[in-house]
mmCIF file of C-alpha atoms in Angstrom:
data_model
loop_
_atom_site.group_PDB
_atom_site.id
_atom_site.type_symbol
_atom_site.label_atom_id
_atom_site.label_comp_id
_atom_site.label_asym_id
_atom_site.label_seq_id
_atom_site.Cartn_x
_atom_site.Cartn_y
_atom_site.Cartn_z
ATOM 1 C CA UNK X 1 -108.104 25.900 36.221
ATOM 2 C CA UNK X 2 -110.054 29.063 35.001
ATOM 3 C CA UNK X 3 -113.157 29.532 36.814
ATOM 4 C CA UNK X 4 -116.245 31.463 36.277
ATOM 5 C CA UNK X 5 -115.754 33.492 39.128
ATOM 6 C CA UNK X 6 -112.508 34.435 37.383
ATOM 7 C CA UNK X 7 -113.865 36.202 34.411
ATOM 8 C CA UNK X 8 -117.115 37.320 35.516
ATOM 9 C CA UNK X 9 -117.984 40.316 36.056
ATOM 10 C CA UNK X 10 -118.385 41.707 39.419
ATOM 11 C CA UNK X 11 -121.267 43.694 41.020
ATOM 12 C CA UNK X 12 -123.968 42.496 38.861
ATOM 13 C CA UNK X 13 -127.327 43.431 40.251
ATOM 14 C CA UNK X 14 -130.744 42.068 40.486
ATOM 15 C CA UNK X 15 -134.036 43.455 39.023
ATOM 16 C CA UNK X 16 -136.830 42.363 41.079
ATOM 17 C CA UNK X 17 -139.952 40.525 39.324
ATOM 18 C CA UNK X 18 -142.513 43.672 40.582
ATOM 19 C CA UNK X 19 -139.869 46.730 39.425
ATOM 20 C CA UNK X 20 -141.508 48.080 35.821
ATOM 21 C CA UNK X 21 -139.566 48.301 33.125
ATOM 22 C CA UNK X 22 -138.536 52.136 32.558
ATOM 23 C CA UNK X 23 -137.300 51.539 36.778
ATOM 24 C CA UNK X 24 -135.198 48.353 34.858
ATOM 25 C CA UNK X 25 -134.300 50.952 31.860
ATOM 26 C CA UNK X 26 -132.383 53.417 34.458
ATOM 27 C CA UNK X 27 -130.963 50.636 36.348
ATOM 28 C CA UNK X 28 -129.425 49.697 33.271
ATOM 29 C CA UNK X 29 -128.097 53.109 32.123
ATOM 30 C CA UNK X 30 -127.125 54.036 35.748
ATOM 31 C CA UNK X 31 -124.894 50.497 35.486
ATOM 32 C CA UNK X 32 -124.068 50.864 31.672
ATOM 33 C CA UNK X 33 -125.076 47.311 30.989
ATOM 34 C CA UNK X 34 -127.560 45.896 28.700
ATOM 35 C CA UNK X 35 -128.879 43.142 30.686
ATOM 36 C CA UNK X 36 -130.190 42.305 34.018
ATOM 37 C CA UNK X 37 -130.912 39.170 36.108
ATOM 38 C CA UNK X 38 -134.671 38.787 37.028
ATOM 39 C CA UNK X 39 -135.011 37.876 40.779
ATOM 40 C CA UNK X 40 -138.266 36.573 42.203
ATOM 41 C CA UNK X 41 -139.469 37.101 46.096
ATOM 42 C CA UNK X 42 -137.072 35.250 47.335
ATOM 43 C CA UNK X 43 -134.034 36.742 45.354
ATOM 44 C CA UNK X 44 -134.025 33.725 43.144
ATOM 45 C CA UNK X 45 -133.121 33.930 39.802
ATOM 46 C CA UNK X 46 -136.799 33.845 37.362
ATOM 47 C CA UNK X 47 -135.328 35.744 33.910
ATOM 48 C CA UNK X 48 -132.986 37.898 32.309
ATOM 49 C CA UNK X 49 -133.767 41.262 30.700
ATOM 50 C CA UNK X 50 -132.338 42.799 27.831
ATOM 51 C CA UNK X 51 -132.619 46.388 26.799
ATOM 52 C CA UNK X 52 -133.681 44.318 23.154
ATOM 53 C CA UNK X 53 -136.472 43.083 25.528
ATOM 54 C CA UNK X 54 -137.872 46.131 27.053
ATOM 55 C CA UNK X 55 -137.840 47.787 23.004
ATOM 56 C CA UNK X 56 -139.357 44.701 20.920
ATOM 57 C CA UNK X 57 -141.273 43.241 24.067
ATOM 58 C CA UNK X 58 -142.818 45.849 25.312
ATOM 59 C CA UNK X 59 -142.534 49.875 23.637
ATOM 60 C CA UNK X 60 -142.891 48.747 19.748
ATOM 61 C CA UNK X 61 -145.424 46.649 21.056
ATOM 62 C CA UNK X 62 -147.470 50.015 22.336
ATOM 63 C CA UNK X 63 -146.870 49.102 26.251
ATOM 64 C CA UNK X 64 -146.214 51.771 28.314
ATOM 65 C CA UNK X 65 -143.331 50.420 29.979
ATOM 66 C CA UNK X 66 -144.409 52.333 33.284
ATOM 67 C CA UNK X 67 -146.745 49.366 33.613
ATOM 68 C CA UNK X 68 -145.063 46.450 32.804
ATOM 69 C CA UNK X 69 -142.876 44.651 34.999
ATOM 70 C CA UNK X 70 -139.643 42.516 34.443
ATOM 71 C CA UNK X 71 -141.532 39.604 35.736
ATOM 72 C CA UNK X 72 -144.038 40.110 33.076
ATOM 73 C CA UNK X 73 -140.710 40.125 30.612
ATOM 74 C CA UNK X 74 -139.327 36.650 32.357
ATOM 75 C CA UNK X 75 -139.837 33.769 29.894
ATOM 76 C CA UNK X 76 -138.450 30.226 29.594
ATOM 77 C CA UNK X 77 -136.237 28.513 32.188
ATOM 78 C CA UNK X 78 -133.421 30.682 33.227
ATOM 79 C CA UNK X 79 -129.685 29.571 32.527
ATOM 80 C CA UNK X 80 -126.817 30.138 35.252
ATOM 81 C CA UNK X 81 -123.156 28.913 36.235
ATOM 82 C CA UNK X 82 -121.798 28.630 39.637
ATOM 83 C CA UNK X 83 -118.835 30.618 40.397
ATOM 84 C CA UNK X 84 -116.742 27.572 40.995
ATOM 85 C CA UNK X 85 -117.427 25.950 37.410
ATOM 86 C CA UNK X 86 -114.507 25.637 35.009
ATOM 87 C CA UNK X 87 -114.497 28.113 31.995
ATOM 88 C CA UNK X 88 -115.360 24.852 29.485
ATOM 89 C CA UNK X 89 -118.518 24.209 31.524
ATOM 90 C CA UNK X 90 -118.842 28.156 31.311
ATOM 91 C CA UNK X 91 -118.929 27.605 27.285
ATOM 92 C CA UNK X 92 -120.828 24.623 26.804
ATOM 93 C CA UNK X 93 -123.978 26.323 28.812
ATOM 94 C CA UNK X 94 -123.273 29.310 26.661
ATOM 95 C CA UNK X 95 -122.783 27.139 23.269
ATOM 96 C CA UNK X 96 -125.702 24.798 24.669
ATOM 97 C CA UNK X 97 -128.455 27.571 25.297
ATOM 98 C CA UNK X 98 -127.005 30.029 22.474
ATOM 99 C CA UNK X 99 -126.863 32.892 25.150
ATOM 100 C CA UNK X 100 -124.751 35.920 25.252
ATOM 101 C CA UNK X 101 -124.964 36.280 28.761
ATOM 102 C CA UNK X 102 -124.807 33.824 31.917
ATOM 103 C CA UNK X 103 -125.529 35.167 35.701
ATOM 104 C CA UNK X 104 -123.250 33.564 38.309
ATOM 105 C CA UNK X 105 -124.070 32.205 40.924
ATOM 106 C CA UNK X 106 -122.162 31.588 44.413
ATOM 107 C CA UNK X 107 -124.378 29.797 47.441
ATOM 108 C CA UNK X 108 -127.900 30.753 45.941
ATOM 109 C CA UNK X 109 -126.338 34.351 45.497
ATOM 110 C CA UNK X 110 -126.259 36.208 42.417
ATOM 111 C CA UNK X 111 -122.389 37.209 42.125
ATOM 112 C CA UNK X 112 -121.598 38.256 38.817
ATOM 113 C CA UNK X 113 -122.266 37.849 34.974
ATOM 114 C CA UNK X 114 -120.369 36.584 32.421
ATOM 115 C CA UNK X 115 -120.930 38.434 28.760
ATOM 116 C CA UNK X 116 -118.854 38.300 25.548
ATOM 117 C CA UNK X 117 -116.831 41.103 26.397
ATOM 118 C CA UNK X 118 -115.527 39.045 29.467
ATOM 119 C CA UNK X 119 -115.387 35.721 27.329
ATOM 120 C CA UNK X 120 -113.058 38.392 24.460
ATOM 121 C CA UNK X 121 -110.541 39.405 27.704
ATOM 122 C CA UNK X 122 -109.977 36.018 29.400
ATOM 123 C CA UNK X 123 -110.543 33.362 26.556
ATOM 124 C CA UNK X 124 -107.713 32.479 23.933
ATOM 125 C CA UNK X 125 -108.313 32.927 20.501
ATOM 126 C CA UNK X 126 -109.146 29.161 19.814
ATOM 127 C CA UNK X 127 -111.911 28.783 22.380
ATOM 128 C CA UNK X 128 -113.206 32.500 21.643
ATOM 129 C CA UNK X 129 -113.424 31.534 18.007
ATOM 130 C CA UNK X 130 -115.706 28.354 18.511
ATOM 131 C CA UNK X 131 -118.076 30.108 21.081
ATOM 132 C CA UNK X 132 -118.741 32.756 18.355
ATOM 133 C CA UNK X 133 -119.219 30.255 15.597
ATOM 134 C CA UNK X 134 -121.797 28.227 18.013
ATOM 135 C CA UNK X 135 -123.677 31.424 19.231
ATOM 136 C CA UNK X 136 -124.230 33.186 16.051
ATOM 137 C CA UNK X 137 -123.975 30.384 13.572
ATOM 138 C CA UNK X 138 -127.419 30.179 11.775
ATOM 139 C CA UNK X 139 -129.691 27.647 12.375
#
């Protein structure tokens, strides 16, 4: 069985709720990812941010992004996996919340993320083909 801790990717890091977005901007460019898990207080997860986010939510909006925080970004009820779920579970919360992108979890912990390039290197053909046509089918 193929897990999500198998194809995740490893060393994802938080962005706390209080850190303002150009702090999230160079955390992302200093990782190279586009996307980063919102944590709250208590390192719990409250949102995901996109660099999309931080450009349409906030700086074509006319926010100075010096004074807006992720938490302010955080919307809607955050999806996750645990580590230990099988890769069809892994698809089905994908397929089910049309998301691009799926923190993992491991004992409360954040311990990866799962993205489409990790769903291209470890999924065959078949089951890459219907995520694609379930994420970016229009609706």
């Amino acid at each position: 069985m193929t897990t999500a801790g198998d194809i995740m990717h490893r060393g994802a890091q938080w962005i706390p709720a209080h850190e303002t977005l150009d702090r999230a901007a160079q955390l992302m460019r200093q990782l190279d990812v586009g996307a980063l898990p919102i944590s709250d207080e208590n390192e719990r997860l409250c949102g995901i941010l996109t660099d999309r986010d931080i450009v349409v939510g906030c700086v074509a909006m006319g926010h100075d992004p010096s004074r807006v925080t992720a938490g302010d970004m955080a919307k809607g009820t955050p999806r996750w996996i645990d580590s230990g779920a099988d890769v069809d579970e892994v698809l089905q919360e994908m397929k089910g919340s049309q998301i691009r992108r799926l923190p993992v979890i491991e004992n409360k912990r954040l311990v990866g993320m799962i993205s489409e390039a990790d769903l291209a290197t470890h999924l065959a053909d078949d089951q890459l083909a219907s995520w694609v046509e379930s994420v970016y089918a229009k609706g």
